[in-house]
Amino acid sequence: MNKRHWIIILSISIFIFACKKSEIIQEKIETFLGFQKPANFPEPVYNFTANPVTKSVFELGRTLFYEARLSRNNTVSCGSCHIQSSAFTQHGHDVSHGIDDRLGTRNSPPIMNLAWNKAFMWGGGVYDLDLQPIVPITTHEEMDENLDNVLNKLRALPKYTALFKSAFGSEDITTSRFMKALSQFMVMCVSSNSKYDKVMRKEDNASFTQTELDGYNIFKEKCSSCHKEPLFTDGSFRNNGLSLSPVKDQGLYLATLLASDRYKFKVPSLRNLNYTAPFMHDGRFLTIGAVLEHYSGQVQNLENLDPILNQNGKLGINLTETDKTKLLAFLATLNDESFINNRLLAEQ
Amino acid sequence: MKNLSIRITLLAFCSILLLASCSKEDSPAPEFAETNLAPFSVEFDNIVGDRTLSFNNTTTPYVNAKGESFSISMLQYFISNIKVATADGKEYAVKQDSSYFLIQSSDKSTRFAKVRVPEGDYTRLTFTLGVDSLRSTMGIDKRTGVLDPAANGGHDSGGMYWGWNSGYIFFRFEGNSNVISDDVNGDPTGKKQFKYHIGGFGGYSAPTINNIKTITVDLTKAGIAKVRKDRQSNVHLFMDAMKVFNGTNSFKIAEHPNVMFSDYSVNIAKNLTEMFRHDHTEN
């Protein structure tokens, strides 16, 4: 055996090893685990008994999520404004950019951890995930289509009658089946593998750096009452002191007509901020730095300002420059790269 | 002779008719049993003041109490939760799943709410104008038929589902009037359209406007409903769309040409309760 032989043997064994490894990966992809509650998350809100997640319904939902026929002229899909690489937001757009280049009035929110959401949309109005897709489908600036047309378009395609049959047992394409499939895809968009999660679950020996830990402590003291762990939102609607936008969006008030809801918007999660700029309901802040500037010095005392932001006659949150640096370090631990790269959630 | 025989035949026929109708009138109310169901219907005959309803009638427009001329292009509403009661206080509520109706005046076949109630003599009819709050918050599985958010196509073709603020439009009334301005306070498209989309079931989490209306109709004056298995008892109601404008909270189209999910809708919803009038019952 000379050196050459050794090299050949080594190459072959690497090749075999590589094959084996890819088989394992293959298997992993093919074993569909359904919806799994992360160990550090609370019980979900979504009613899974009425819509238990199965592989075939989830896959149908995924196909529908990326289906442009949901829009009037077949150009815009859910995935157009909820892009996986941007943690299912429309990165770089302050307000959503929909059909015929029309612009909405609000920032496209992430499709993330929706199984724990009690209310949907920045301004509420929708309280059941199974009814949410009707909003973007019918909104003039988004997909500008109607549900009946969407279902008829799908019914005309053998691809969909087959997919509905394999998912639900018959070829019938109904509102309920359509919505449930979309919901299954959306509830599977779980982001729970950030560094923060690993530290909390004591996985992979993960630990915070000193700066991150300091930031975490500042977060717990100054941010966590609204951005509650582990989802980093308490799901409530609040007025966080933004100055009025040019369109004077009244937020939750539009859905409730209660004066006490004027200018309140849903508290967004702080997960995946690295991928989801710009920020706030109208995307007015391009960076997290600008968001921290807002809270530390630009909070406006408008109607219904959250009392937490107006204590002892002082508006906003007291943050030093060091605090901000530390907070930014902590917030970076909430980015979940596996979420934006999860093949299961990508257009196939 | 021939004449006489005709007369006799006629007389005989009439007496049979009379006897038959007598026996019908006199048939005693059967024992009230919740399982002894028979057909019953409520007919919604849409009228406008003293005239029948016709669409886009611009040559002879309707005129409301404020003197405004208008024509109608769409009128449709939900009727649900039908209940009947006998004189001695026995009540029956139609099973929830078969108690939702969308009356669309553009489609005559939708004017009947056909249900099944126990055989009996009913002196009172109760129904909901709109969709009750429980059903308004139910899962997608329960939203079938007229409650399917995809029903009637899109909003423009008569859809009754509000997507952005989950819920149903209970009462939808549209038309045109020359009194409507062409600016943002009227109809900026220049079509001089008015739109009344009245809904609001009270809210999911916090109490919000509730325009669900329960209508009770006394049947004793214009004819009680004698529900029997061998016939179709039909309570014929007039639904006077003029009351939208001329009810207790009378208003000018020019001042409120578009009322949808807003505080003002509560005033109009009050008027809607005055629209229904019992004309007669066909037993």
XYZ file of C-alpha atoms in Angstrom:
631
model
C 0.000 0.000 0.000
C 1.511 3.241 -1.037
C 0.439 6.739 -0.320
C -1.813 6.792 -3.371
C -3.777 3.807 -2.190
C -4.342 5.425 1.140
C -5.670 8.527 -0.519
C -8.088 6.479 -2.599
C -9.329 4.540 0.434
C -9.715 7.760 2.390
C -11.656 9.384 -0.441
C -13.997 6.417 -0.732
C -14.650 6.337 2.968
C -15.382 10.060 3.011
C -17.735 9.490 0.149
C -19.530 6.684 1.988
C -19.692 8.736 5.159
C -21.099 11.669 3.250
C -23.742 9.449 1.709
C -24.757 8.159 5.062
C -25.003 11.628 6.518
C -27.177 12.878 3.712
C -29.471 9.914 4.225
C -29.929 10.920 7.837
C -30.705 14.485 6.776
C -33.119 13.146 4.207
C -34.922 11.165 6.872
C -35.080 14.126 9.184
C -36.764 16.221 6.527
C -39.245 13.521 5.721
C -40.349 12.843 9.271
C -43.089 15.370 9.789
C -43.363 16.174 13.442
C -46.459 18.347 13.305
C -46.869 21.230 15.702
C -44.555 21.007 18.662
C -44.680 23.402 21.548
C -41.165 24.565 22.408
C -40.251 23.556 25.963
C -39.823 27.175 27.068
C -43.124 28.385 25.531
C -46.551 28.525 27.181
C -49.556 26.554 25.922
C -50.694 27.835 22.528
C -53.929 29.770 22.106
C -54.839 28.345 18.700
C -57.554 25.683 18.833
C -55.644 22.643 17.576
C -58.480 20.248 18.407
C -60.583 21.838 15.671
C -57.665 21.726 13.238
C -55.016 19.152 14.166
C -51.857 19.646 12.118
C -51.175 16.901 9.585
C -48.470 16.667 6.957
C -50.811 16.796 3.972
C -52.886 19.736 5.212
C -49.764 21.637 6.249
C -48.229 21.074 2.806
C -51.421 22.231 1.139
C -51.315 25.309 3.356
C -47.727 25.954 2.357
C -48.624 25.689 -1.327
C -51.518 28.111 -0.790
C -49.307 30.515 1.138
C -47.062 30.813 -1.902
C -49.953 30.796 -4.405
C -50.317 34.045 -6.342
C -53.821 33.068 -7.477
C -54.994 34.319 -4.107
C -54.762 37.795 -5.612
C -57.020 39.377 -8.235
C -54.545 39.237 -11.105
C -52.527 36.270 -9.837
C -49.455 38.354 -9.054
C -49.316 38.550 -5.264
C -49.099 35.657 -2.812
C -49.026 35.731 0.987
C -45.313 35.093 0.596
C -44.911 38.306 -1.416
C -45.268 40.474 1.678
C -44.256 37.815 4.200
C -40.820 36.758 3.017
C -39.120 33.990 4.945
C -35.626 35.481 4.730
C -37.070 38.563 6.450
C -38.721 36.419 9.124
C -41.910 36.551 7.067
C -42.105 40.333 6.813
C -41.609 42.603 3.829
C -38.141 43.819 4.628
C -37.341 47.326 3.507
C -40.938 48.403 3.068
C -42.344 50.795 5.627
C -45.888 49.922 4.580
C -46.928 46.866 2.625
C -46.545 46.951 -1.119
C -49.331 44.968 -2.737
C -51.149 44.461 -6.016
C -50.664 46.960 -8.883
C -47.931 48.629 -6.807
C -50.528 49.855 -4.353
C -49.310 50.777 -0.892
C -51.094 49.987 2.326
C -50.966 52.022 5.510
C -49.265 49.537 7.801
C -46.054 47.546 8.012
C -46.273 43.896 7.045
C -46.083 41.984 10.351
C -44.206 38.686 10.756
C -45.924 35.313 10.349
C -44.310 34.028 13.513
C -45.542 32.228 16.627
C -49.126 33.000 15.623
C -50.386 29.964 17.540
C -49.889 32.097 20.655
C -51.738 35.131 19.269
C -55.123 36.105 20.632
C -55.628 38.996 18.235
C -54.378 39.662 14.728
C -53.449 42.714 12.704
C -51.762 45.840 14.055
C -55.152 47.278 14.887
C -56.976 44.126 15.953
C -60.403 43.374 14.526
C -59.561 39.726 13.842
C -59.494 37.268 16.708
C -59.349 33.922 14.950
C -56.406 32.898 12.786
C -58.778 30.889 10.577
C -60.482 34.138 9.554
C -57.390 36.298 9.193
C -56.434 35.523 5.547
C -59.724 37.055 4.363
C -58.306 40.465 5.245
C -55.242 40.527 2.960
C -57.101 38.630 0.219
C -59.878 41.219 0.065
C -57.966 44.389 0.916
C -57.743 46.777 -2.043
C -54.043 47.549 -1.472
C -53.026 43.950 -0.838
C -54.561 41.194 -2.982
C -57.816 42.911 -3.999
C -59.572 39.598 -4.642
C -62.610 37.934 -3.149
C -62.727 34.581 -1.456
C -65.284 33.086 -3.802
C -63.076 33.834 -6.824
C -60.034 32.371 -5.088
C -61.861 29.137 -4.350
C -63.150 28.952 -7.922
C -59.672 29.486 -9.331
C -58.355 26.664 -7.166
C -61.267 24.369 -8.064
C -60.354 24.711 -11.724
C -56.861 23.332 -11.139
C -56.345 19.553 -10.940
C -53.271 20.243 -8.806
C -55.480 21.675 -6.075
C -58.351 19.200 -6.270
C -55.692 16.508 -5.803
C -54.041 18.342 -2.914
C -57.370 18.955 -1.177
C -58.275 15.320 -1.673
C -55.069 14.063 -0.127
C -55.422 16.586 2.717
C -59.109 16.246 3.529
C -60.282 13.036 1.879
C -62.351 14.581 -0.901
C -61.837 17.092 -3.679
C -64.211 19.666 -2.203
C -62.579 23.052 -1.893
C -64.479 24.949 0.798
C -63.811 28.108 2.765
C -63.270 26.084 5.915
C -60.710 23.718 4.353
C -58.903 26.549 2.624
C -58.622 28.540 5.846
C -57.612 25.574 7.937
C -54.823 24.678 5.531
C -53.462 28.226 5.597
C -53.683 28.221 9.394
C -51.714 24.989 9.586
C -48.894 26.504 7.597
C -48.961 29.654 9.709
C -48.997 27.959 13.111
C -46.015 25.894 11.995
C -44.023 29.096 11.555
C -42.549 28.812 15.033
C -39.430 30.731 15.900
C -37.944 29.281 19.060
C -34.303 28.543 18.347
C -32.573 31.814 19.019
C -29.582 31.993 21.309
C -31.949 33.262 24.009
C -34.076 30.107 23.700
C -30.997 27.887 23.929
C -29.834 29.677 27.030
C -33.280 29.346 28.587
C -33.553 25.686 27.684
C -29.920 25.097 28.708
C -29.135 23.627 25.297
C -25.716 23.314 23.617
C -24.046 24.876 26.668
C -25.334 28.203 25.425
C -24.745 31.162 27.683
C -25.041 34.931 27.437
C -21.926 37.091 27.264
C -21.626 39.625 30.046
C -22.956 42.407 27.799
C -25.892 40.274 26.694
C -26.665 39.391 30.286
C -26.517 43.056 31.314
C -28.835 43.818 28.412
C -31.184 41.042 29.504
C -31.362 42.567 32.967
C -32.115 46.009 31.557
C -34.732 44.415 29.294
C -36.372 42.707 32.259
C -36.453 45.933 34.186
C -37.558 48.320 31.438
C -39.155 46.461 28.518
C -40.579 43.164 29.669
C -43.891 44.457 30.996
C -45.139 44.806 27.414
C -42.658 42.587 25.566
C -43.293 39.650 27.827
C -41.074 36.574 27.660
C -40.807 34.147 26.016
C -42.878 35.464 23.081
C -41.634 38.995 23.735
C -45.127 40.412 23.499
C -48.018 40.277 25.921
C -50.411 40.425 22.977
C -52.005 43.631 24.229
C -52.753 46.851 22.368
C -51.045 49.997 23.602
C -50.252 53.525 22.624
C -46.472 53.687 22.795
C -46.291 57.431 22.295
C -45.592 57.686 18.576
C -46.373 61.041 17.027
C -49.402 60.910 14.760
C -48.688 59.544 11.316
C -49.694 61.551 8.229
C -52.676 59.204 7.758
C -53.620 59.610 11.449
C -54.090 55.862 11.846
C -56.288 55.395 14.918
C -55.323 51.736 15.409
C -57.515 49.535 17.578
C -60.155 52.273 17.768
C -61.206 51.539 14.181
C -62.242 48.036 15.196
C -63.844 48.846 18.542
C -64.922 52.513 18.281
C -63.969 52.830 21.947
C -62.322 56.169 22.672
C -59.970 54.430 25.081
C -58.563 52.382 22.149
C -57.599 55.344 19.991
C -53.968 55.156 18.720
C -53.386 51.765 20.286
C -51.535 49.152 18.270
C -50.580 45.593 18.997
C -47.346 45.122 20.933
C -45.009 43.397 18.443
C -42.601 40.624 19.396
C -38.923 41.494 19.700
C -37.812 38.262 18.076
C -35.903 38.346 14.802
C -35.462 42.126 14.743
C -32.323 41.622 12.705
C -34.449 40.537 9.740
C -37.611 42.572 10.126
C -36.766 46.266 9.774
C -38.366 48.743 9.474
C -40.250 48.958 12.760
C -43.562 50.146 14.252
C -47.020 49.775 12.717
C -46.136 52.150 9.905
C -42.504 51.161 9.554
C -41.278 54.635 10.501
C -38.080 53.530 12.228
C -35.434 51.989 10.027
C -33.213 50.687 12.817
C -33.535 49.369 16.363
C -31.370 52.300 17.354
C -34.112 54.642 16.181
C -36.664 52.648 18.209
C -34.554 53.038 21.354
C -34.192 56.760 20.600
C -37.963 56.970 20.464
C -38.438 55.344 23.841
C -35.672 57.269 25.525
C -36.500 60.733 24.271
C -39.291 61.082 21.713
C -42.384 59.689 23.390
C -45.395 61.966 22.774
C -48.041 62.485 25.392
C -51.025 61.797 23.157
C -54.463 60.483 24.058
C -54.255 57.033 25.701
C -50.476 57.036 26.079
C -49.619 53.898 28.009
C -49.193 54.864 31.687
C -45.957 52.847 31.818
C -44.434 55.451 29.500
C -45.526 58.353 31.628
C -44.322 57.874 35.171
C -43.427 60.521 37.732
C -44.050 63.224 35.183
C -41.400 61.826 32.865
C -42.199 60.552 29.394
C -40.573 57.463 27.956
C -37.973 55.060 29.302
C -34.798 56.206 30.933
C -31.958 54.642 28.923
C -28.304 55.629 28.943
C -26.109 55.103 25.904
C -24.501 52.125 27.673
C -27.943 50.725 28.422
C -28.780 50.951 24.740
C -25.606 49.150 23.686
C -26.313 46.391 26.153
C -29.952 46.137 25.111
C -28.934 45.858 21.476
C -26.592 43.015 22.415
C -29.393 41.215 24.218
C -31.924 41.810 21.419
C -29.443 40.255 18.996
C -29.755 36.996 20.941
C -33.402 36.854 19.839
C -32.528 36.381 16.181
C -33.311 32.879 15.022
C -31.348 31.930 11.942
C -32.864 28.466 11.782
C -36.302 30.065 11.403
C -35.437 32.043 8.317
C -33.627 29.052 6.821
C -36.146 26.360 7.724
C -36.698 24.418 4.477
C -40.033 23.169 5.758
C -41.421 26.701 5.618
C -39.948 27.653 2.260
C -41.651 27.680 -1.109
C -40.966 24.210 -2.538
C -132.658 23.302 -16.026
C -129.121 23.392 -17.090
C -128.767 26.651 -15.280
C -130.219 25.160 -12.124
C -127.904 22.191 -12.159
C -124.984 24.530 -12.502
C -126.324 26.516 -9.586
C -126.741 23.391 -7.486
C -123.298 22.203 -8.364
C -121.901 25.589 -7.510
C -123.787 25.642 -4.224
C -122.630 22.169 -3.365
C -119.068 23.108 -4.256
C -119.261 26.219 -2.124
C -120.640 24.377 0.851
C -117.910 21.777 0.539
C -115.403 24.581 0.394
C -117.005 26.236 3.379
C -117.135 22.993 5.294
C -113.559 22.206 4.373
C -112.387 25.627 5.436
C -114.453 25.414 8.593
C -112.943 22.136 9.498
C -109.535 23.663 8.844
C -110.259 26.646 11.047
C -111.646 24.528 13.762
C -108.991 21.877 13.879
C -107.949 21.982 17.501
C -104.346 22.844 18.282
C -102.452 19.589 18.632
C -100.641 18.700 21.784
C -97.407 20.702 21.825
C -94.512 18.298 21.332
C -91.003 19.429 20.416
C -90.523 16.409 18.173
C -93.775 16.798 16.282
C -92.347 19.148 13.652
C -94.238 20.666 10.758
C -93.342 23.194 8.062
C -93.583 26.885 8.871
C -92.351 29.913 7.010
C -91.960 33.622 7.455
C -92.196 35.678 4.307
C -90.344 38.961 4.041
C -92.161 41.092 1.528
C -89.941 44.108 0.933
C -91.807 47.347 0.377
C -90.910 51.032 0.432
C -93.548 53.130 2.165
C -96.743 52.789 0.155
C -95.034 51.233 -2.839
C -93.538 47.914 -3.766
C -89.778 47.676 -4.054
C -88.236 48.140 -7.461
C -84.579 48.650 -8.200
C -82.892 51.695 -9.676
C -86.228 53.322 -10.268
C -84.989 56.809 -11.096
C -87.994 57.925 -13.157
C -90.351 57.765 -10.183
C -87.997 57.805 -7.204
C -89.079 57.158 -3.645
C -89.265 60.167 -1.355
C -88.432 60.062 2.341
C -89.921 62.137 5.153
C -87.232 64.784 4.712
C -88.324 65.233 1.116
C -85.283 63.564 -0.404
C -85.760 61.531 -3.572
C -83.868 58.271 -3.805
C -83.665 54.984 -5.664
C -82.585 51.618 -4.330
C -79.937 49.309 -5.814
C -79.433 46.733 -3.076
C -81.338 45.526 -0.046
C -80.402 42.439 1.901
C -80.349 41.350 5.509
C -79.848 38.418 7.829
C -82.731 36.874 9.723
C -81.842 34.332 12.387
C -82.915 32.562 15.553
C -86.583 32.190 14.737
C -88.828 31.470 17.701
C -92.573 30.947 18.004
C -94.840 31.007 21.049
C -98.375 29.842 21.703
C -101.019 31.824 23.579
C -100.455 29.682 26.656
C -96.771 30.508 26.665
C -95.190 27.451 25.059
C -92.068 28.549 23.184
C -90.064 26.836 20.492
C -86.724 28.001 19.121
C -85.738 26.636 15.704
C -82.544 24.612 15.829
C -79.569 26.953 15.527
C -78.006 25.243 12.531
C -81.135 25.716 10.419
C -82.040 29.198 11.565
C -79.913 31.585 9.462
C -81.379 33.247 6.410
C -80.127 35.918 4.073
C -83.062 37.791 2.560
C -81.924 39.300 -0.727
C -84.509 41.447 -2.400
C -82.825 40.889 -5.772
C -83.681 37.190 -5.517
C -87.359 36.491 -4.819
C -86.636 32.911 -3.814
C -84.829 34.141 -0.712
C -87.872 35.954 0.686
C -88.994 32.967 2.758
C -87.353 31.823 5.949
C -88.477 28.194 5.892
C -88.177 26.283 9.134
C -89.826 23.458 11.065
C -91.614 23.989 14.330
C -93.942 21.752 16.357
C -97.587 21.586 15.272
C -99.485 24.249 17.159
C -101.260 27.610 17.092
C -98.779 30.433 17.435
C -99.629 33.925 18.511
C -96.125 35.339 18.640
C -93.117 35.258 16.347
C -89.642 36.362 17.383
C -86.515 36.591 15.258
C -83.153 38.277 15.181
C -82.311 40.876 12.579
C -78.628 40.060 12.136
C -76.358 37.273 13.295
C -76.165 36.589 17.014
C -72.887 37.219 18.802
C -72.282 33.551 19.516
C -72.404 32.612 15.844
C -70.429 35.731 14.960
C -67.510 34.373 16.967
C -67.736 30.708 16.008
C -65.047 28.739 14.221
C -64.810 28.512 10.441
C -66.517 25.091 10.450
C -69.758 26.657 11.622
C -69.761 29.328 8.948
C -71.477 27.540 6.114
C -74.266 28.433 3.698
C -75.275 32.083 3.940
C -72.696 32.556 6.720
C -69.781 31.399 4.553
C -67.417 34.380 4.257
C -67.107 33.450 0.567
C -70.886 33.602 0.024
C -72.157 36.073 -2.580
C -68.656 36.618 -3.925
C -66.975 39.846 -3.024
C -68.172 42.890 -1.223
C -69.280 44.575 -4.452
C -71.487 41.689 -5.490
C -73.297 41.629 -2.168
C -70.924 39.924 0.263
C -72.087 40.307 3.850
C -68.856 39.431 5.663
C -66.571 42.060 7.150
C -63.061 40.664 6.999
C -61.117 43.506 8.603
C -63.375 43.560 11.613
C -64.516 39.935 11.789
C -68.263 39.894 11.655
C -71.284 40.150 9.422
C -73.155 43.039 7.919
C -76.636 42.481 9.301
C -78.451 44.896 7.062
C -77.195 46.213 3.760
C -79.047 48.934 1.924
C -77.664 50.866 -1.038
C -78.986 53.247 -3.622
C -78.668 56.673 -5.123
C -79.895 60.130 -4.358
C -79.177 63.433 -6.033
C -78.924 65.098 -2.643
C -75.537 63.417 -2.077
C -72.559 65.692 -2.557
C -69.578 64.808 -4.743
C -66.980 65.461 -2.024
C -65.583 63.250 0.726
C -68.673 63.852 2.830
C -70.800 62.326 0.113
C -69.646 60.148 -2.767
C -66.354 61.344 -4.256
C -66.837 59.040 -7.251
C -69.713 61.290 -8.328
C -72.137 58.358 -8.478
C -74.247 59.864 -5.688
C -74.487 56.520 -3.925
C -75.619 55.952 -0.396
C -74.524 52.887 1.516
C -75.821 51.648 4.825
C -73.978 48.598 6.069
C -75.267 48.002 9.559
C -73.489 45.420 11.696
C -71.646 45.081 15.002
C -72.294 42.161 17.296
C -70.819 43.514 20.499
C -67.132 42.647 20.195
C -64.840 39.719 20.897
C -62.955 40.930 23.920
C -64.197 44.370 24.906
C -67.826 45.414 24.544
C -68.328 47.370 21.305
C -71.426 48.528 19.439
C -74.137 45.932 19.307
C -76.672 46.304 16.516
C -78.225 42.866 16.850
C -81.954 43.446 17.055
C -84.638 41.105 18.267
C -87.962 41.616 16.539
C -91.160 40.381 18.170
C -94.308 40.198 16.081
C -97.750 39.814 17.626
C -99.745 37.525 15.333
C -103.091 37.851 17.057
C -104.330 40.870 15.096
C -103.574 39.808 11.538
C -103.855 36.063 11.939
C -102.211 33.476 14.156
C -100.099 30.752 12.601
C -101.760 27.340 12.648
C -98.912 24.985 12.014
C -99.962 21.519 10.882
C -98.147 18.769 9.038
C -100.548 18.738 6.118
C -100.129 22.381 5.141
C -97.721 25.279 4.936
C -98.392 27.979 7.453
C -96.837 31.214 6.233
C -96.580 34.432 8.199
C -96.508 37.218 5.664
C -94.578 40.249 6.884
C -94.083 43.563 5.182
C -90.554 44.907 5.504
C -90.739 48.622 4.927
C -87.330 49.928 3.825
C -88.596 53.510 4.097
C -88.312 53.144 7.874
C -84.506 53.236 7.518
C -84.964 56.971 6.914
C -88.346 57.610 8.506
C -88.092 55.618 11.723
C -87.856 57.160 15.183
C -84.299 58.337 14.470
C -85.260 59.977 11.202
C -82.327 61.432 9.242
C -81.348 63.078 5.998
C -79.514 61.061 3.348
C -77.534 64.195 2.550
C -76.203 64.287 6.102
C -75.440 60.578 6.476
C -74.967 59.070 3.022
C -72.561 56.373 4.215
C -72.992 54.610 7.516
C -71.057 51.457 8.175
C -69.200 50.487 11.329
C -69.628 53.758 13.182
C -71.338 55.142 16.241
C -74.102 56.611 14.080
C -75.053 53.105 12.941
C -76.684 52.588 16.332
C -79.310 55.240 15.474
C -80.141 53.577 12.189
C -80.247 50.119 13.778
C -82.977 51.440 16.048
C -85.023 52.383 12.969
C -84.548 48.892 11.558
C -86.610 47.417 14.378
C -89.582 49.401 13.100
C -89.480 47.967 9.575
C -91.436 44.784 10.167
C -95.220 44.668 10.098
C -97.465 41.626 10.082
C -99.863 41.794 7.161
C -101.568 38.397 7.207
C -100.994 34.699 7.725
C -101.646 31.999 5.151
C -102.596 28.816 6.927
